[in-house]
């Protein structure tokens, strides 16, 4: 079998084959990224045993806060156990102060981090998350699964009872 060196970044569903549909549906499709032994042993010597990059389909919503509202600032913390996270547009989002980065992304590694900690309005959070990438370099000593932990704190911008936080864990298959 020939090597396939790509990944799916978007799945588009059309409700009708004729004309443009009046209603649009959104469907999230979970994709497992698996790096095979063949790729690991492909003979490419770039200083890493192998790598896999995947865009992660994550979105933050709040019933009490509009995505267009810039006053409600949320705190988001993303962390992986083994791999690294990268946001290609991070420099642009932080330079315009749309996103306040609380992690140190000033390394020689191109802004890849095991933990990304930031604050922003929901619309800007989702702009950042839409480009979130995961990569695992030299993960041969791993049990085949990494976990992305996501913590969102609304800083009191949701309903009554003061600040509320929620945590979610997403498994990433490494193969």
PDB file of C-alpha atoms in Angstrom:
ATOM      1  CA  UNK A   1       0.000   0.000   0.000  1.00  0.00           C
ATOM      2  CA  UNK A   2       1.358   3.419  -0.925  1.00  0.00           C
ATOM      3  CA  UNK A   3       2.010   5.889   1.886  1.00  0.00           C
ATOM      4  CA  UNK A   4      -0.681   8.444   2.543  1.00  0.00           C
ATOM      5  CA  UNK A   5       0.886  11.632   3.853  1.00  0.00           C
ATOM      6  CA  UNK A   6      -2.092  13.868   4.639  1.00  0.00           C
ATOM      7  CA  UNK A   7      -4.828  14.463   7.161  1.00  0.00           C
ATOM      8  CA  UNK A   8      -8.481  15.454   7.054  1.00  0.00           C
ATOM      9  CA  UNK A   9      -9.059  19.050   8.114  1.00  0.00           C
ATOM     10  CA  UNK A  10     -12.726  19.464   7.267  1.00  0.00           C
ATOM     11  CA  UNK A  11     -15.771  17.366   6.485  1.00  0.00           C
ATOM     12  CA  UNK A  12     -18.556  19.118   4.574  1.00  0.00           C
ATOM     13  CA  UNK A  13     -22.079  17.731   4.477  1.00  0.00           C
ATOM     14  CA  UNK A  14     -24.621  18.991   1.935  1.00  0.00           C
ATOM     15  CA  UNK A  15     -28.271  18.237   2.685  1.00  0.00           C
ATOM     16  CA  UNK A  16     -29.269  18.382  -0.979  1.00  0.00           C
ATOM     17  CA  UNK A  17     -27.581  17.612  -4.274  1.00  0.00           C
ATOM     18  CA  UNK A  18     -29.485  20.374  -6.083  1.00  0.00           C
ATOM     19  CA  UNK A  19     -28.922  24.039  -5.334  1.00  0.00           C
ATOM     20  CA  UNK A  20     -27.828  25.522  -2.034  1.00  0.00           C
ATOM     21  CA  UNK A  21     -29.631  24.208   1.019  1.00  0.00           C
ATOM     22  CA  UNK A  22     -31.632  26.711   3.071  1.00  0.00           C
ATOM     23  CA  UNK A  23     -30.634  25.024   6.314  1.00  0.00           C
ATOM     24  CA  UNK A  24     -27.130  24.113   7.327  1.00  0.00           C
ATOM     25  CA  UNK A  25     -26.218  21.249   9.613  1.00  0.00           C
ATOM     26  CA  UNK A  26     -23.031  20.951  11.612  1.00  0.00           C
ATOM     27  CA  UNK A  27     -21.594  17.556  12.362  1.00  0.00           C
ATOM     28  CA  UNK A  28     -18.405  16.899  14.335  1.00  0.00           C
ATOM     29  CA  UNK A  29     -16.476  13.890  13.137  1.00  0.00           C
ATOM     30  CA  UNK A  30     -13.869  12.465  15.487  1.00  0.00           C
ATOM     31  CA  UNK A  31     -10.758  11.302  13.672  1.00  0.00           C
ATOM     32  CA  UNK A  32      -8.098   9.061  15.158  1.00  0.00           C
ATOM     33  CA  UNK A  33      -4.604   9.693  13.819  1.00  0.00           C
ATOM     34  CA  UNK A  34      -2.548   6.523  13.691  1.00  0.00           C
ATOM     35  CA  UNK A  35       1.117   6.406  12.768  1.00  0.00           C
ATOM     36  CA  UNK A  36       1.956   2.968  11.465  1.00  0.00           C
ATOM     37  CA  UNK A  37       5.131   0.995  12.092  1.00  0.00           C
ATOM     38  CA  UNK A  38       5.886   1.304   8.359  1.00  0.00           C
ATOM     39  CA  UNK A  39       6.070   5.089   8.685  1.00  0.00           C
ATOM     40  CA  UNK A  40       8.163   4.821  11.817  1.00  0.00           C
ATOM     41  CA  UNK A  41      10.658   2.596   9.979  1.00  0.00           C
ATOM     42  CA  UNK A  42      10.506   4.497   6.667  1.00  0.00           C
ATOM     43  CA  UNK A  43      14.189   5.420   6.802  1.00  0.00           C
ATOM     44  CA  UNK A  44      13.589   9.168   6.919  1.00  0.00           C
ATOM     45  CA  UNK A  45      16.179  10.559   9.313  1.00  0.00           C
ATOM     46  CA  UNK A  46      15.081  13.994  10.468  1.00  0.00           C
ATOM     47  CA  UNK A  47      16.104  13.526  14.088  1.00  0.00           C
ATOM     48  CA  UNK A  48      12.691  12.154  15.077  1.00  0.00           C
ATOM     49  CA  UNK A  49      11.435   8.598  14.985  1.00  0.00           C
ATOM     50  CA  UNK A  50       8.064   9.642  13.541  1.00  0.00           C
ATOM     51  CA  UNK A  51       5.438  12.299  13.850  1.00  0.00           C
ATOM     52  CA  UNK A  52       1.738  12.766  13.413  1.00  0.00           C
ATOM     53  CA  UNK A  53      -0.101  16.055  13.203  1.00  0.00           C
ATOM     54  CA  UNK A  54      -3.842  16.391  13.530  1.00  0.00           C
ATOM     55  CA  UNK A  55      -6.203  19.297  13.827  1.00  0.00           C
ATOM     56  CA  UNK A  56      -8.449  18.855  16.843  1.00  0.00           C
ATOM     57  CA  UNK A  57     -12.180  19.668  16.489  1.00  0.00           C
ATOM     58  CA  UNK A  58     -12.864  21.626  19.687  1.00  0.00           C
ATOM     59  CA  UNK A  59     -15.378  24.430  20.236  1.00  0.00           C
ATOM     60  CA  UNK A  60     -16.421  26.401  23.349  1.00  0.00           C
ATOM     61  CA  UNK A  61     -20.024  27.593  23.792  1.00  0.00           C
ATOM     62  CA  UNK A  62     -22.004  29.214  26.596  1.00  0.00           C
ATOM     63  CA  UNK A  63     -25.799  29.646  26.541  1.00  0.00           C
ATOM     64  CA  UNK A  64     -25.543  32.948  28.436  1.00  0.00           C
ATOM     65  CA  UNK A  65     -22.806  34.554  26.307  1.00  0.00           C
ATOM     66  CA  UNK A  66     -22.922  35.326  22.588  1.00  0.00           C
ATOM     67  CA  UNK A  67     -19.939  34.368  20.442  1.00  0.00           C
ATOM     68  CA  UNK A  68     -19.847  38.002  19.231  1.00  0.00           C
ATOM     69  CA  UNK A  69     -19.614  39.400  22.772  1.00  0.00           C
ATOM     70  CA  UNK A  70     -16.101  40.672  23.531  1.00  0.00           C
ATOM     71  CA  UNK A  71     -16.681  41.685  27.174  1.00  0.00           C
ATOM     72  CA  UNK A  72     -17.016  38.179  28.628  1.00  0.00           C
ATOM     73  CA  UNK A  73     -13.460  36.866  29.015  1.00  0.00           C
ATOM     74  CA  UNK A  74     -13.047  33.126  29.622  1.00  0.00           C
ATOM     75  CA  UNK A  75      -9.931  31.324  30.868  1.00  0.00           C
ATOM     76  CA  UNK A  76      -8.931  28.191  28.906  1.00  0.00           C
ATOM     77  CA  UNK A  77      -6.237  25.661  29.776  1.00  0.00           C
ATOM     78  CA  UNK A  78      -5.214  22.913  27.308  1.00  0.00           C
ATOM     79  CA  UNK A  79      -2.714  20.213  28.161  1.00  0.00           C
ATOM     80  CA  UNK A  80      -1.413  16.955  26.675  1.00  0.00           C
ATOM     81  CA  UNK A  81       0.614  14.260  28.445  1.00  0.00           C
ATOM     82  CA  UNK A  82       3.007  13.220  25.675  1.00  0.00           C
ATOM     83  CA  UNK A  83       2.782  15.253  22.480  1.00  0.00           C
ATOM     84  CA  UNK A  84       2.760  18.984  21.869  1.00  0.00           C
ATOM     85  CA  UNK A  85       0.141  21.536  20.859  1.00  0.00           C
ATOM     86  CA  UNK A  86       0.578  24.336  18.345  1.00  0.00           C
ATOM     87  CA  UNK A  87      -1.639  27.160  17.132  1.00  0.00           C
ATOM     88  CA  UNK A  88      -0.403  28.516  13.784  1.00  0.00           C
ATOM     89  CA  UNK A  89      -2.251  31.862  14.234  1.00  0.00           C
ATOM     90  CA  UNK A  90      -1.177  32.324  17.866  1.00  0.00           C
ATOM     91  CA  UNK A  91       1.232  35.205  17.139  1.00  0.00           C
ATOM     92  CA  UNK A  92      -1.469  37.078  15.201  1.00  0.00           C
ATOM     93  CA  UNK A  93      -4.142  36.536  17.864  1.00  0.00           C
ATOM     94  CA  UNK A  94      -1.878  37.620  20.744  1.00  0.00           C
ATOM     95  CA  UNK A  95      -0.382  40.635  18.934  1.00  0.00           C
ATOM     96  CA  UNK A  96      -3.864  42.123  18.451  1.00  0.00           C
ATOM     97  CA  UNK A  97      -4.727  41.324  22.102  1.00  0.00           C
ATOM     98  CA  UNK A  98      -7.677  39.180  20.977  1.00  0.00           C
ATOM     99  CA  UNK A  99      -6.116  36.400  23.034  1.00  0.00           C
ATOM    100  CA  UNK A 100      -4.086  36.921  26.207  1.00  0.00           C
ATOM    101  CA  UNK A 101      -1.523  34.140  26.367  1.00  0.00           C
ATOM    102  CA  UNK A 102      -0.645  33.061  29.911  1.00  0.00           C
ATOM    103  CA  UNK A 103       1.818  30.331  28.812  1.00  0.00           C
ATOM    104  CA  UNK A 104       5.355  31.008  27.617  1.00  0.00           C
ATOM    105  CA  UNK A 105       5.431  30.312  23.860  1.00  0.00           C
ATOM    106  CA  UNK A 106       8.774  31.973  23.221  1.00  0.00           C
ATOM    107  CA  UNK A 107      10.955  28.965  22.535  1.00  0.00           C
ATOM    108  CA  UNK A 108      13.046  27.791  19.617  1.00  0.00           C
ATOM    109  CA  UNK A 109      10.559  25.009  18.950  1.00  0.00           C
ATOM    110  CA  UNK A 110       8.195  27.131  16.822  1.00  0.00           C
ATOM    111  CA  UNK A 111       5.638  27.729  19.559  1.00  0.00           C
ATOM    112  CA  UNK A 112       4.860  24.091  20.334  1.00  0.00           C
ATOM    113  CA  UNK A 113       3.763  23.610  23.915  1.00  0.00           C
ATOM    114  CA  UNK A 114       2.619  20.769  26.110  1.00  0.00           C
ATOM    115  CA  UNK A 115       0.308  23.230  27.900  1.00  0.00           C
ATOM    116  CA  UNK A 116      -1.436  26.292  26.468  1.00  0.00           C
ATOM    117  CA  UNK A 117      -3.044  28.645  28.992  1.00  0.00           C
ATOM    118  CA  UNK A 118      -4.924  31.700  27.697  1.00  0.00           C
ATOM    119  CA  UNK A 119      -7.849  34.082  28.209  1.00  0.00           C
ATOM    120  CA  UNK A 120     -10.195  35.492  25.565  1.00  0.00           C
ATOM    121  CA  UNK A 121     -13.793  36.064  24.526  1.00  0.00           C
ATOM    122  CA  UNK A 122     -15.640  33.012  23.148  1.00  0.00           C
ATOM    123  CA  UNK A 123     -15.344  34.083  19.500  1.00  0.00           C
ATOM    124  CA  UNK A 124     -11.571  34.491  19.830  1.00  0.00           C
ATOM    125  CA  UNK A 125     -11.268  31.231  21.780  1.00  0.00           C
ATOM    126  CA  UNK A 126     -12.942  29.378  18.935  1.00  0.00           C
ATOM    127  CA  UNK A 127     -10.721  31.155  16.372  1.00  0.00           C
ATOM    128  CA  UNK A 128      -7.688  29.882  18.277  1.00  0.00           C
ATOM    129  CA  UNK A 129      -9.110  26.382  18.728  1.00  0.00           C
ATOM    130  CA  UNK A 130     -10.048  26.088  15.042  1.00  0.00           C
ATOM    131  CA  UNK A 131      -6.350  26.015  14.197  1.00  0.00           C
ATOM    132  CA  UNK A 132      -5.169  23.925  17.151  1.00  0.00           C
ATOM    133  CA  UNK A 133      -2.761  21.204  16.043  1.00  0.00           C
ATOM    134  CA  UNK A 134      -1.444  18.192  17.911  1.00  0.00           C
ATOM    135  CA  UNK A 135       1.851  16.505  17.110  1.00  0.00           C
ATOM    136  CA  UNK A 136       3.750  13.652  18.679  1.00  0.00           C
ATOM    137  CA  UNK A 137       7.453  13.306  17.945  1.00  0.00           C
ATOM    138  CA  UNK A 138       9.276  10.144  18.966  1.00  0.00           C
ATOM    139  CA  UNK A 139       6.295   8.626  20.760  1.00  0.00           C
ATOM    140  CA  UNK A 140       7.608   5.086  20.472  1.00  0.00           C
ATOM    141  CA  UNK A 141       7.776   4.679  24.264  1.00  0.00           C
ATOM    142  CA  UNK A 142       4.100   5.602  24.725  1.00  0.00           C
ATOM    143  CA  UNK A 143       1.240   3.191  25.397  1.00  0.00           C
ATOM    144  CA  UNK A 144      -0.527   4.348  22.208  1.00  0.00           C
ATOM    145  CA  UNK A 145      -2.821   6.971  23.714  1.00  0.00           C
ATOM    146  CA  UNK A 146      -2.324  10.594  24.631  1.00  0.00           C
ATOM    147  CA  UNK A 147      -4.923  12.708  26.394  1.00  0.00           C
ATOM    148  CA  UNK A 148      -5.870  16.293  25.732  1.00  0.00           C
ATOM    149  CA  UNK A 149      -7.304  17.886  28.883  1.00  0.00           C
ATOM    150  CA  UNK A 150      -9.404  21.016  28.423  1.00  0.00           C
ATOM    151  CA  UNK A 151     -10.448  23.257  31.323  1.00  0.00           C
ATOM    152  CA  UNK A 152     -12.719  26.263  30.710  1.00  0.00           C
ATOM    153  CA  UNK A 153     -13.490  28.797  33.462  1.00  0.00           C
ATOM    154  CA  UNK A 154     -16.217  31.324  32.670  1.00  0.00           C
ATOM    155  CA  UNK A 155     -14.878  33.862  35.229  1.00  0.00           C
ATOM    156  CA  UNK A 156     -18.436  34.423  36.460  1.00  0.00           C
ATOM    157  CA  UNK A 157     -19.844  35.252  33.004  1.00  0.00           C
ATOM    158  CA  UNK A 158     -22.431  32.469  33.034  1.00  0.00           C
ATOM    159  CA  UNK A 159     -25.629  32.562  35.072  1.00  0.00           C
ATOM    160  CA  UNK A 160     -25.583  32.760  38.858  1.00  0.00           C
ATOM    161  CA  UNK A 161     -23.217  31.346  41.426  1.00  0.00           C
ATOM    162  CA  UNK A 162     -19.980  33.071  40.499  1.00  0.00           C
ATOM    163  CA  UNK A 163     -17.223  31.581  38.357  1.00  0.00           C
ATOM    164  CA  UNK A 164     -17.845  28.088  37.054  1.00  0.00           C
ATOM    165  CA  UNK A 165     -15.371  25.722  35.411  1.00  0.00           C
ATOM    166  CA  UNK A 166     -15.705  22.553  33.401  1.00  0.00           C
ATOM    167  CA  UNK A 167     -13.135  19.943  32.422  1.00  0.00           C
ATOM    168  CA  UNK A 168     -13.115  17.598  29.450  1.00  0.00           C
ATOM    169  CA  UNK A 169     -10.670  14.907  28.361  1.00  0.00           C
ATOM    170  CA  UNK A 170     -10.237  13.797  24.754  1.00  0.00           C
ATOM    171  CA  UNK A 171      -8.197  10.709  23.914  1.00  0.00           C
ATOM    172  CA  UNK A 172      -5.805  10.844  20.960  1.00  0.00           C
ATOM    173  CA  UNK A 173      -4.831   7.471  19.464  1.00  0.00           C
ATOM    174  CA  UNK A 174      -1.139   7.385  18.555  1.00  0.00           C
ATOM    175  CA  UNK A 175      -0.941   3.882  17.086  1.00  0.00           C
TER     176      UNK A 175
END
